[in-house]
Amino acid sequence: MKYNFLEVEKKWQDRWEKAGTFRAADPGEKGASDKKFYGLVEFPYPSGAGMHVGHIKAYSGLEVISRKRRMEGYNVMFPMGFDAFGLPTENYAIKTGTHPRQVTDKNIEKFTSQLKRVGFGFDWSRVIDTTEEDYYKWTQWIFIKMFNAGLAFRNTALVNYCPSCKVVLSNEDSQGGKCDICHSDIIQKSKDVWYLRITEYADRLLQGLETVDYLPNVKQQQVNWIGKSTGAFANFAIDGIDEKLKIYTTRPDTMFGVTFMVMAPEHPLIDKYASMIKNMAAVEAYRAECAKKTEFERTQLVKEKTGVKLEGFEAVNPLSGKKIPIFIADYVMMGYGTGAIMAVPAHDERDYAFAKKFGIDIIEVIKGGNIEEEAYTGEGEMVNSGFLNGLNNKKDTIARAIEELKKLGVGEGAVQFKMKDWAFNRQRYWGEPIPIVHCPKCGMVTVPEEELPLKLPPMTEFAPGQGGESPLARIDSYVNCKCPKCKGDAKRETDTMPQWAGSSWYFLRYIDPHNDKCVADPEKLRYWLPVDWYNGGMEHVTRHMIYSRFWHKFLYDIGVVPTDEPYAKRTAQGLILGPDGEKMSKSKGNVVDPNDVIDEYGADVLRTYILFMGDYGAAAPWSESSVRGCKRFLERVDDLFAVAQGEGATPELESSFHKTVKKVSEDFEAMKFNTAIAAMMGLINEISALNRLTRDELYTFVRLLYPVAPHICEDINERLGNKTLLAVSPWPTYDEAKTIDATVEVAVQVNGKLKGTVMLAKDCDKDVALAAAKADDKVAAAIAGKTVVKEIVVPNKIVNIVVK
């Protein structure tokens, strides 16, 4: 680029910082207008690798919108922070012997300098770090409120455990039954787990989606994740004893087709009635195999069907009265539903495959398929179903079946959710300490609020202990304490919170980041909430977004926040792929470092290219040649200053300027940044063809481009003699009338064949159009000496002259 972009970009970044350009005004402060805009991007995990180009794309969309809003007169809050608790930092600390605090501080410093170098307009006065004690004090405070409301509880559950690393792993970290860290075989281990009762809010989380402006696929993913279903609970008696096996089904009307049941291998009834089961050795062997599999592996639909029949242990179908065998199989989990299912092989593909493998009866209860060949999963007339025979309306048959179950006292209608309560603890050091004391007399007692934050104690060895307990369990001075209630000897909870905790409310802390009396000042919350626009990755639209909506609704219920929903609008960006079209990864060697791009081309080129590379919401491969194309575009923008003279409008460009202002304004709002930039490139071509424009037009152009490439635009603005920063200059406006062309190009046909085109005044009279058409040399030659039979004029489009 012809100008020294590194020098120019640093100059304007320093100017913005010195002027406090991006500082948002709180209620009562100068600049706190009625027009506020709260733009939110997902705060990053500060890894040692620093930022990648995906971060740049994730923040660039709302960077443009926030700069535009500020120019439109809004009081803009566009904050940044760091979601810094988590395993990668702790593992690095274990490996290097460095405290996670030092690692985190170093990584945050690196991220901050990189973000500033790109020129993002974040309000750095509001920066937060989830690992700071004055932040996680309030994470702990919210947990205590949830505990007191009965929403935080402990239960025993099976977890993925690596005996080698002595750590509990998520499903994602233990795929294929191997530990992602050391690649050893993992096992299923029973462990006390903290949960948050998110299922209590399942209906409200669904209902809230009707009041917000989220992308359709974002809404659908949340609907699917929550997974609401209506059906019935039914009790199947165990033959010969006074015991029931409870199941949930969405199709109680197919119960006459139940020919077997399946229990989770861990179901407590197996141990309770082990003496009845004649093949317990086989059962135990199968259980041992299941313990080696992750939940992810066990619930895969496409896999070999395995299981063991419980010999001597049968159920009784509550509607048909028939005895049916009971199996255990790995695909049934205790954590899902009731830990047992009824199987209707004629009308369920997995049940069908299982029945075929184990030679179990298959009874058709819905007409329409050929169950000799495959399960029939469509609708149809009920058969072999007693009182349901002949009915063919699914809604009616389900209702009738539930009515019968209730009458017999063996079941009732019910609603279930696929979403499970949120497992909310980790056996690691680098996380928020859970503020609970275990007292042998009083039970679980919360740490008094005035003693918050419950701080992480200093440690030098962060590796988990034997059996997978938290390293905090090794610190006697931390563990042994007094009960806040009875003052007797007690022990602290040693698990810490998962990484999702700090990100579930961070958007609230930006509003009042230094408040030591409450989460945030109520007046500030009323002013700033809800978040007007939230942009982030599609990978976070379920867990993070649902978790944070849950926390927000709880805080709304206890009067902390003034809105039921945290985010008014949610959009998402697509991935940036490597130059090879594959997902970027170090192992593939296709990672693009944004610092390298800035070193060679400057931040403005990087910003422009990332927004120009394709549809913002879609994945797109990196292209070095296109980066160079954006460099040439900005060089041409810089060249405009040399040809800008005079004031007012250039007649030949006036309509084009108004059209471009309109298109860019609309496209920015629709996140169509690529077409907005293309429109500005098109305008540059028109200007270059004329080789002139006025200084007023150049001022309009740099204001349009400013949200995308702010440094070069601020520099040109200064050269134009303007004293006001573009950051707070007015956004350009357009005259709708001037976006409409004064002349149009009209095709002229003779006998339906194109002979030429003519330029006409828009909406001109028919006679004027015909006269101009006939005056064209080619048209005149085509109709010479012939009789005009008909003249057809389609205004502003076509003139067709029919001759013979």
Tab-separated table of C-alpha atoms in Angstrom, residues 200-608:
chain	number	residue	atom	x	y	z
A	200	GLU	CA	-37.544	-26.777	35.620
A	201	TYR	CA	-37.216	-24.001	33.023
A	202	ALA	CA	-37.627	-26.175	29.916
A	203	ASP	CA	-41.084	-24.891	28.989
A	204	ARG	CA	-40.139	-21.266	29.560
A	205	LEU	CA	-36.984	-21.677	27.496
A	206	LEU	CA	-39.179	-22.881	24.626
A	207	GLN	CA	-41.821	-20.182	25.104
A	208	GLY	CA	-39.166	-17.452	25.194
A	209	LEU	CA	-38.064	-18.337	21.676
A	210	GLU	CA	-41.357	-16.920	20.425
A	211	THR	CA	-40.427	-13.432	21.705
A	212	VAL	CA	-36.897	-13.062	20.278
A	213	ASP	CA	-35.317	-12.388	16.893
A	214	TYR	CA	-32.977	-15.357	16.437
A	215	LEU	CA	-31.950	-16.907	13.133
A	216	PRO	CA	-34.395	-19.719	12.269
A	217	ASN	CA	-31.695	-22.399	12.523
A	218	VAL	CA	-30.618	-21.034	15.925
A	219	LYS	CA	-34.183	-21.333	17.224
A	220	GLN	CA	-34.587	-24.803	15.748
A	221	GLN	CA	-31.385	-26.087	17.318
A	222	GLN	CA	-32.571	-24.883	20.717
A	223	VAL	CA	-36.006	-26.459	20.201
A	224	ASN	CA	-34.325	-29.751	19.274
A	225	TRP	CA	-31.909	-29.576	22.204
A	226	ILE	CA	-34.730	-29.034	24.700
A	227	GLY	CA	-36.665	-31.804	22.926
A	228	LYS	CA	-40.155	-31.470	24.373
A	229	SER	CA	-42.397	-34.477	23.810
A	230	THR	CA	-45.870	-35.419	25.003
A	231	GLY	CA	-46.844	-38.984	25.782
A	232	ALA	CA	-47.485	-41.175	28.811
A	233	PHE	CA	-45.874	-42.927	31.729
A	234	ALA	CA	-46.880	-46.593	32.018
A	235	ASN	CA	-46.119	-49.217	34.633
A	236	PHE	CA	-45.269	-52.746	33.480
A	237	ALA	CA	-45.636	-55.244	36.333
A	238	ILE	CA	-42.765	-57.688	36.948
A	239	ASP	CA	-44.224	-61.185	36.825
A	240	GLY	CA	-44.447	-62.963	40.173
A	241	ILE	CA	-43.472	-60.039	42.440
A	242	ASP	CA	-44.954	-56.752	43.589
A	243	GLU	CA	-42.721	-54.542	41.475
A	244	LYS	CA	-43.300	-52.176	38.547
A	245	LEU	CA	-41.037	-51.168	35.689
A	246	LYS	CA	-41.907	-47.584	34.756
A	247	ILE	CA	-41.422	-46.382	31.192
A	248	TYR	CA	-42.163	-43.235	29.187
A	249	THR	CA	-43.485	-43.414	25.636
A	250	THR	CA	-44.689	-40.919	23.070
A	251	ARG	CA	-46.831	-43.657	21.479
A	252	PRO	CA	-48.911	-45.369	24.208
A	253	ASP	CA	-51.323	-46.369	21.439
A	254	THR	CA	-48.761	-48.905	20.160
A	255	MET	CA	-48.564	-50.743	23.493
A	256	PHE	CA	-50.327	-53.843	22.131
A	257	GLY	CA	-47.259	-54.219	19.882
A	258	VAL	CA	-44.793	-54.323	22.786
A	259	THR	CA	-43.034	-57.699	22.631
A	260	PHE	CA	-40.035	-57.012	24.888
A	261	MET	CA	-38.586	-54.409	27.231
A	262	VAL	CA	-35.059	-53.094	27.625
A	263	MET	CA	-33.491	-51.845	30.838
A	264	ALA	CA	-30.262	-49.913	31.345
A	265	PRO	CA	-27.504	-52.293	32.482
A	266	GLU	CA	-27.145	-50.124	35.612
A	267	HIS	CA	-30.850	-50.279	36.551
A	268	PRO	CA	-31.183	-50.778	40.342
A	269	LEU	CA	-33.880	-53.463	39.962
A	270	ILE	CA	-31.249	-55.817	38.524
A	271	ASP	CA	-29.254	-55.841	41.747
A	272	LYS	CA	-32.390	-55.839	43.889
A	273	TYR	CA	-33.697	-59.004	42.243
A	274	ALA	CA	-30.397	-60.644	41.295
A	275	SER	CA	-31.520	-63.893	42.949
A	276	MET	CA	-34.392	-64.181	40.431
A	277	ILE	CA	-32.129	-63.716	37.407
A	278	LYS	CA	-30.742	-67.076	36.362
A	279	ASN	CA	-27.907	-65.763	34.184
A	280	MET	CA	-26.367	-63.067	36.431
A	281	ALA	CA	-22.846	-64.088	35.356
A	282	ALA	CA	-23.659	-63.117	31.755
A	283	VAL	CA	-25.361	-59.967	32.993
A	284	GLU	CA	-22.298	-58.918	35.012
A	285	ALA	CA	-19.991	-59.627	32.088
A	286	TYR	CA	-22.133	-57.440	29.839
A	287	ARG	CA	-22.237	-54.695	32.461
A	288	ALA	CA	-18.436	-54.704	32.564
A	289	GLU	CA	-18.314	-54.227	28.784
A	290	CYS	CA	-20.801	-51.340	28.983
A	291	ALA	CA	-18.693	-49.636	31.649
A	292	LYS	CA	-15.916	-49.232	29.063
A	293	LYS	CA	-18.159	-47.311	26.664
A	294	THR	CA	-18.946	-43.608	26.717
A	295	GLU	CA	-22.480	-42.330	26.700
A	296	PHE	CA	-21.805	-41.080	23.172
A	297	GLU	CA	-20.884	-44.576	21.964
A	298	ARG	CA	-23.750	-46.272	23.753
A	299	THR	CA	-26.456	-44.097	22.242
A	300	GLN	CA	-25.318	-44.197	18.600
A	301	LEU	CA	-28.136	-45.354	16.320
A	302	VAL	CA	-25.910	-46.972	13.719
A	303	LYS	CA	-24.041	-49.680	15.585
A	304	GLU	CA	-24.139	-53.393	16.301
A	305	LYS	CA	-27.060	-54.277	18.570
A	306	THR	CA	-25.922	-55.986	21.771
A	307	GLY	CA	-27.766	-57.096	24.878
A	308	VAL	CA	-28.527	-59.882	27.350
A	309	LYS	CA	-31.916	-61.380	28.151
A	310	LEU	CA	-32.713	-61.512	31.880
A	311	GLU	CA	-33.591	-65.176	32.325
A	312	GLY	CA	-36.350	-65.701	34.910
A	313	PHE	CA	-37.266	-62.006	34.956
A	314	GLU	CA	-40.311	-61.067	32.838
A	315	ALA	CA	-42.721	-58.156	32.565
A	316	VAL	CA	-46.463	-58.088	31.931
A	317	ASN	CA	-47.933	-55.874	29.225
A	318	PRO	CA	-50.495	-53.702	31.091
A	319	LEU	CA	-52.920	-53.544	28.130
A	320	SER	CA	-52.625	-57.017	26.563
A	321	GLY	CA	-51.791	-58.921	29.763
A	322	LYS	CA	-49.110	-60.913	27.905
A	323	LYS	CA	-45.785	-61.817	29.495
A	324	ILE	CA	-42.807	-60.303	27.680
A	325	PRO	CA	-39.041	-60.807	28.072
A	326	ILE	CA	-36.771	-58.149	29.563
A	327	PHE	CA	-33.313	-57.450	28.157
A	328	ILE	CA	-30.487	-55.180	29.196
A	329	ALA	CA	-28.769	-53.255	26.391
A	330	ASP	CA	-26.164	-50.487	26.292
A	331	TYR	CA	-28.317	-48.040	24.332
A	332	VAL	CA	-30.650	-47.538	27.299
A	333	MET	CA	-29.157	-45.143	29.865
A	334	MET	CA	-30.205	-44.507	33.454
A	335	GLY	CA	-29.799	-40.784	32.875
A	336	TYR	CA	-32.419	-40.732	30.120
A	337	GLY	CA	-36.098	-41.028	31.030
A	338	THR	CA	-36.757	-43.828	33.503
A	339	GLY	CA	-33.841	-46.119	32.606
A	340	ALA	CA	-36.184	-48.582	30.834
A	341	ILE	CA	-38.103	-48.642	27.562
A	342	MET	CA	-40.898	-50.627	25.980
A	343	ALA	CA	-40.033	-51.981	22.541
A	344	VAL	CA	-42.431	-52.056	19.574
A	345	PRO	CA	-40.305	-53.724	16.878
A	346	ALA	CA	-42.948	-53.580	14.142
A	347	HIS	CA	-42.846	-49.778	14.215
A	348	ASP	CA	-39.374	-48.725	15.398
A	349	GLU	CA	-36.197	-49.344	13.385
A	350	ARG	CA	-33.865	-49.909	16.355
A	351	ASP	CA	-36.360	-52.189	18.103
A	352	TYR	CA	-36.847	-54.078	14.801
A	353	ALA	CA	-33.103	-54.703	14.407
A	354	PHE	CA	-32.862	-55.814	18.036
A	355	ALA	CA	-35.851	-58.169	17.685
A	356	LYS	CA	-34.455	-59.717	14.509
A	357	LYS	CA	-31.079	-60.355	16.139
A	358	PHE	CA	-32.564	-61.964	19.269
A	359	GLY	CA	-35.498	-63.785	17.627
A	360	ILE	CA	-38.230	-61.792	19.393
A	361	ASP	CA	-41.845	-61.629	18.156
A	362	ILE	CA	-42.816	-58.723	15.910
A	363	ILE	CA	-46.529	-57.776	16.059
A	364	GLU	CA	-48.024	-55.280	13.633
A	365	VAL	CA	-50.352	-52.742	15.278
A	366	ILE	CA	-50.410	-50.053	12.562
A	367	LYS	CA	-51.392	-51.019	9.005
A	368	GLY	CA	-49.433	-49.728	6.053
A	369	GLY	CA	-46.101	-51.519	5.759
A	370	ASN	CA	-44.581	-54.935	5.343
A	371	ILE	CA	-43.096	-55.915	8.701
A	372	GLU	CA	-41.569	-59.014	7.172
A	373	GLU	CA	-39.091	-56.685	5.474
A	374	GLU	CA	-38.735	-53.657	7.759
A	375	ALA	CA	-40.323	-51.620	10.530
A	376	TYR	CA	-43.232	-49.429	9.418
A	377	THR	CA	-42.908	-45.954	10.960
A	378	GLY	CA	-45.767	-44.227	9.132
A	379	GLU	CA	-49.390	-43.645	10.088
A	380	GLY	CA	-52.357	-45.908	9.460
A	381	GLU	CA	-55.243	-47.903	10.882
A	382	MET	CA	-54.754	-49.581	14.269
A	383	VAL	CA	-54.873	-53.413	14.213
A	384	ASN	CA	-54.247	-56.172	16.762
A	385	SER	CA	-54.882	-53.509	19.398
A	386	GLY	CA	-58.113	-54.405	21.209
A	387	PHE	CA	-60.149	-51.275	21.927
A	388	LEU	CA	-58.064	-49.237	19.463
A	389	ASN	CA	-58.780	-51.406	16.412
A	390	GLY	CA	-60.140	-49.490	13.436
A	391	LEU	CA	-59.008	-46.049	14.656
A	392	ASN	CA	-56.666	-44.231	12.296
A	393	ASN	CA	-56.155	-40.756	13.777
A	394	LYS	CA	-52.885	-40.685	15.734
A	395	LYS	CA	-53.982	-37.908	18.093
A	396	ASP	CA	-57.204	-39.765	18.938
A	397	THR	CA	-55.523	-43.151	19.417
A	398	ILE	CA	-52.918	-41.697	21.805
A	399	ALA	CA	-55.617	-39.920	23.828
A	400	ARG	CA	-57.724	-43.091	23.988
A	401	ALA	CA	-54.731	-45.187	25.111
A	402	ILE	CA	-53.876	-42.699	27.889
A	403	GLU	CA	-57.520	-42.750	29.002
A	404	GLU	CA	-57.372	-46.564	29.296
A	405	LEU	CA	-54.061	-46.520	31.187
A	406	LYS	CA	-55.533	-44.068	33.718
A	407	LYS	CA	-58.705	-46.153	34.074
A	408	LEU	CA	-56.639	-49.271	34.786
A	409	GLY	CA	-54.424	-47.354	37.219
A	410	VAL	CA	-51.269	-48.255	35.344
A	411	GLY	CA	-50.317	-44.972	33.698
A	412	GLU	CA	-51.034	-41.321	32.919
A	413	GLY	CA	-50.331	-38.623	30.351
A	414	ALA	CA	-46.946	-36.908	30.691
A	415	VAL	CA	-44.524	-34.408	29.165
A	416	GLN	CA	-40.840	-35.190	28.907
A	417	PHE	CA	-37.791	-33.306	27.686
A	418	LYS	CA	-34.695	-34.604	25.929
A	419	MET	CA	-32.651	-31.973	27.749
A	420	LYS	CA	-31.197	-33.293	30.982
A	421	ASP	CA	-30.340	-31.424	34.147
A	422	TRP	CA	-26.984	-29.699	33.767
A	423	ALA	CA	-24.006	-31.569	35.299
A	424	PHE	CA	-22.277	-28.714	37.048
A	425	ASN	CA	-18.918	-29.691	38.476
A	426	ARG	CA	-15.364	-30.621	37.590
A	427	GLN	CA	-12.730	-32.374	39.680
A	428	ARG	CA	-10.096	-29.812	38.739
A	429	TYR	CA	-8.330	-26.823	40.276
A	430	TRP	CA	-8.786	-24.048	37.719
A	431	GLY	CA	-12.463	-23.252	38.151
A	432	GLU	CA	-14.801	-21.402	40.496
A	433	PRO	CA	-14.865	-23.079	43.948
A	434	ILE	CA	-18.371	-24.321	44.755
A	435	PRO	CA	-19.429	-22.364	47.898
A	436	ILE	CA	-20.827	-25.323	49.863
A	437	VAL	CA	-19.796	-26.781	53.218
A	438	HIS	CA	-20.636	-30.394	54.127
A	439	CYS	CA	-21.592	-30.647	57.780
A	440	PRO	CA	-22.277	-34.056	59.411
A	441	LYS	CA	-25.004	-32.391	61.485
A	442	CYS	CA	-26.558	-29.752	59.201
A	443	GLY	CA	-25.962	-31.380	55.813
A	444	MET	CA	-25.020	-29.104	52.892
A	445	VAL	CA	-24.688	-25.470	53.989
A	446	THR	CA	-23.873	-22.458	51.777
A	447	VAL	CA	-20.906	-20.221	52.477
A	448	PRO	CA	-22.277	-16.960	53.984
A	449	GLU	CA	-22.614	-14.290	51.290
A	450	GLU	CA	-20.493	-11.826	53.262
A	451	GLU	CA	-17.597	-14.311	53.053
A	452	LEU	CA	-17.655	-14.421	49.249
A	453	PRO	CA	-15.650	-14.857	47.189
A	454	LEU	CA	-14.576	-18.287	48.367
A	455	LYS	CA	-11.098	-18.014	46.874
A	456	LEU	CA	-9.022	-20.675	45.193
A	457	PRO	CA	-6.187	-21.529	47.578
A	458	PRO	CA	-2.590	-21.219	46.350
A	459	MET	CA	-1.211	-24.487	44.945
A	460	THR	CA	1.859	-25.715	43.120
A	461	GLU	CA	0.640	-29.213	42.150
A	462	PHE	CA	-2.562	-29.107	40.077
A	463	ALA	CA	-2.868	-32.714	38.915
A	464	PRO	CA	-6.096	-34.492	39.975
A	465	GLY	CA	-5.828	-36.921	42.887
A	466	GLN	CA	-6.331	-40.668	43.121
A	467	GLY	CA	-9.846	-41.704	42.172
A	468	GLY	CA	-10.376	-38.513	40.208
A	469	GLU	CA	-11.049	-36.190	43.143
A	470	SER	CA	-10.218	-32.522	42.837
A	471	PRO	CA	-6.665	-31.445	43.715
A	472	LEU	CA	-8.306	-29.113	46.242
A	473	ALA	CA	-9.085	-32.231	48.306
A	474	ARG	CA	-5.352	-32.460	49.147
A	475	ILE	CA	-5.298	-29.108	50.968
A	476	ASP	CA	-6.342	-29.807	54.544
A	477	SER	CA	-6.404	-26.119	55.443
A	478	TYR	CA	-8.928	-25.554	52.661
A	479	VAL	CA	-11.050	-28.667	53.183
A	480	ASN	CA	-11.356	-28.576	56.981
A	481	CYS	CA	-13.559	-25.750	58.165
A	482	LYS	CA	-16.378	-24.849	60.525
A	483	CYS	CA	-20.045	-25.182	59.619
A	484	PRO	CA	-21.524	-21.705	59.102
A	485	LYS	CA	-24.702	-22.859	60.928
A	486	CYS	CA	-23.692	-24.950	63.955
A	487	LYS	CA	-20.005	-23.929	64.065
A	488	GLY	CA	-19.041	-27.610	64.310
A	489	ASP	CA	-16.315	-29.334	62.281
A	490	ALA	CA	-17.163	-29.583	58.608
A	491	LYS	CA	-15.557	-30.033	55.192
A	492	ARG	CA	-15.635	-27.836	52.129
A	493	GLU	CA	-16.860	-29.000	48.744
A	494	THR	CA	-13.705	-29.577	46.678
A	495	ASP	CA	-15.199	-29.759	43.169
A	496	THR	CA	-15.153	-26.619	41.054
A	497	MET	CA	-17.682	-25.269	38.563
A	498	PRO	CA	-17.498	-26.072	34.825
A	499	GLN	CA	-16.251	-23.509	32.313
A	500	TRP	CA	-19.842	-22.753	31.288
A	501	ALA	CA	-20.505	-21.052	34.651
A	502	GLY	CA	-18.718	-17.763	34.041
A	503	SER	CA	-20.136	-17.389	30.543
A	504	SER	CA	-23.717	-17.822	31.740
A	505	TRP	CA	-23.976	-14.248	33.021
A	506	TYR	CA	-20.961	-12.318	31.665
A	507	PHE	CA	-23.138	-10.008	29.557
A	508	LEU	CA	-24.613	-8.643	32.816
A	509	ARG	CA	-21.241	-7.846	34.349
A	510	TYR	CA	-20.198	-5.731	31.359
A	511	ILE	CA	-23.001	-3.376	32.377
A	512	ASP	CA	-21.346	-2.643	35.736
A	513	PRO	CA	-17.970	-4.427	35.824
A	514	HIS	CA	-16.521	-2.881	38.977
A	515	ASN	CA	-19.540	-3.081	41.288
A	516	ASP	CA	-18.625	-4.791	44.575
A	517	LYS	CA	-22.130	-4.546	46.067
A	518	CYS	CA	-24.191	-6.497	43.512
A	519	VAL	CA	-24.096	-8.248	40.133
A	520	ALA	CA	-24.822	-4.866	38.523
A	521	ASP	CA	-26.611	-1.669	39.456
A	522	PRO	CA	-30.397	-2.053	38.840
A	523	GLU	CA	-30.648	1.312	37.070
A	524	LYS	CA	-27.864	0.362	34.659
A	525	LEU	CA	-29.488	-3.023	34.047
A	526	ARG	CA	-32.799	-1.313	33.221
A	527	TYR	CA	-31.014	1.019	30.790
A	528	TRP	CA	-28.849	-1.525	28.932
A	529	LEU	CA	-30.936	-4.706	28.877
A	530	PRO	CA	-31.744	-6.654	26.863
A	531	VAL	CA	-28.641	-7.153	24.729
A	532	ASP	CA	-29.805	-5.696	21.410
A	533	TRP	CA	-27.743	-7.939	19.173
A	534	TYR	CA	-25.637	-11.005	20.030
A	535	ASN	CA	-23.408	-12.627	17.434
A	536	GLY	CA	-21.420	-15.832	17.844
A	537	GLY	CA	-20.688	-19.292	16.549
A	538	MET	CA	-23.305	-21.924	15.766
A	539	GLU	CA	-21.458	-24.319	18.079
A	540	HIS	CA	-22.639	-22.271	21.065
A	541	VAL	CA	-26.324	-21.794	20.240
A	542	THR	CA	-27.367	-24.783	22.345
A	543	ARG	CA	-25.350	-25.292	25.511
A	544	HIS	CA	-24.003	-21.791	26.180
A	545	MET	CA	-27.050	-19.915	24.943
A	546	ILE	CA	-29.540	-22.199	26.697
A	547	TYR	CA	-27.507	-22.166	29.911
A	548	SER	CA	-27.249	-18.370	29.904
A	549	ARG	CA	-30.949	-17.953	29.099
A	550	PHE	CA	-31.711	-20.280	32.034
A	551	TRP	CA	-29.538	-18.255	34.441
A	552	HIS	CA	-31.082	-15.030	33.190
A	553	LYS	CA	-34.640	-16.274	33.665
A	554	PHE	CA	-33.757	-17.376	37.201
A	555	LEU	CA	-32.278	-13.935	37.965
A	556	TYR	CA	-35.420	-12.371	36.527
A	557	ASP	CA	-37.541	-14.533	38.838
A	558	ILE	CA	-35.645	-13.333	41.922
A	559	GLY	CA	-35.786	-9.685	40.823
A	560	VAL	CA	-32.142	-9.150	39.866
A	561	VAL	CA	-32.658	-8.378	36.158
A	562	PRO	CA	-35.551	-6.496	34.516
A	563	THR	CA	-36.029	-8.683	31.412
A	564	ASP	CA	-37.128	-12.293	31.004
A	565	GLU	CA	-34.855	-12.849	27.986
A	566	PRO	CA	-31.215	-11.704	27.834
A	567	TYR	CA	-30.778	-11.355	24.048
A	568	ALA	CA	-33.202	-9.605	21.706
A	569	LYS	CA	-31.426	-10.800	18.571
A	570	ARG	CA	-28.933	-13.549	17.765
A	571	THR	CA	-26.962	-14.080	14.555
A	572	ALA	CA	-24.013	-16.306	13.673
A	573	GLN	CA	-20.917	-16.219	11.497
A	574	GLY	CA	-19.565	-19.035	9.355
A	575	LEU	CA	-16.149	-20.642	9.629
A	576	ILE	CA	-13.046	-19.488	7.821
A	577	LEU	CA	-11.557	-22.554	6.143
A	578	GLY	CA	-7.949	-23.040	5.180
A	579	PRO	CA	-6.738	-22.237	1.651
A	580	ASP	CA	-7.267	-25.946	0.923
A	581	GLY	CA	-10.985	-25.680	1.768
A	582	GLU	CA	-10.533	-27.766	4.928
A	583	LYS	CA	-11.125	-26.698	8.517
A	584	MET	CA	-8.028	-24.950	9.822
A	585	SER	CA	-5.820	-27.011	12.130
A	586	LYS	CA	-2.160	-27.020	13.096
A	587	SER	CA	-1.818	-30.669	12.062
A	588	LYS	CA	-2.921	-29.820	8.500
A	589	GLY	CA	-0.611	-26.822	8.323
A	590	ASN	CA	-3.377	-24.633	6.905
A	591	VAL	CA	-3.758	-22.139	9.757
A	592	VAL	CA	-3.646	-18.441	8.826
A	593	ASP	CA	-2.210	-16.167	11.524
A	594	PRO	CA	-3.920	-12.736	11.513
A	595	ASN	CA	-0.691	-11.131	12.767
A	596	ASP	CA	1.097	-12.226	9.602
A	597	VAL	CA	-1.640	-10.642	7.483
A	598	ILE	CA	-1.447	-7.370	9.439
A	599	ASP	CA	2.360	-7.326	9.148
A	600	GLU	CA	2.172	-7.663	5.363
A	601	TYR	CA	-1.015	-5.813	4.460
A	602	GLY	CA	-2.312	-3.919	7.497
A	603	ALA	CA	-5.391	-4.289	9.715
A	604	ASP	CA	-7.737	-2.525	7.275
A	605	VAL	CA	-6.971	-5.029	4.524
A	606	LEU	CA	-7.508	-7.928	6.946
A	607	ARG	CA	-10.825	-6.454	8.128
A	608	THR	CA	-12.018	-5.731	4.591
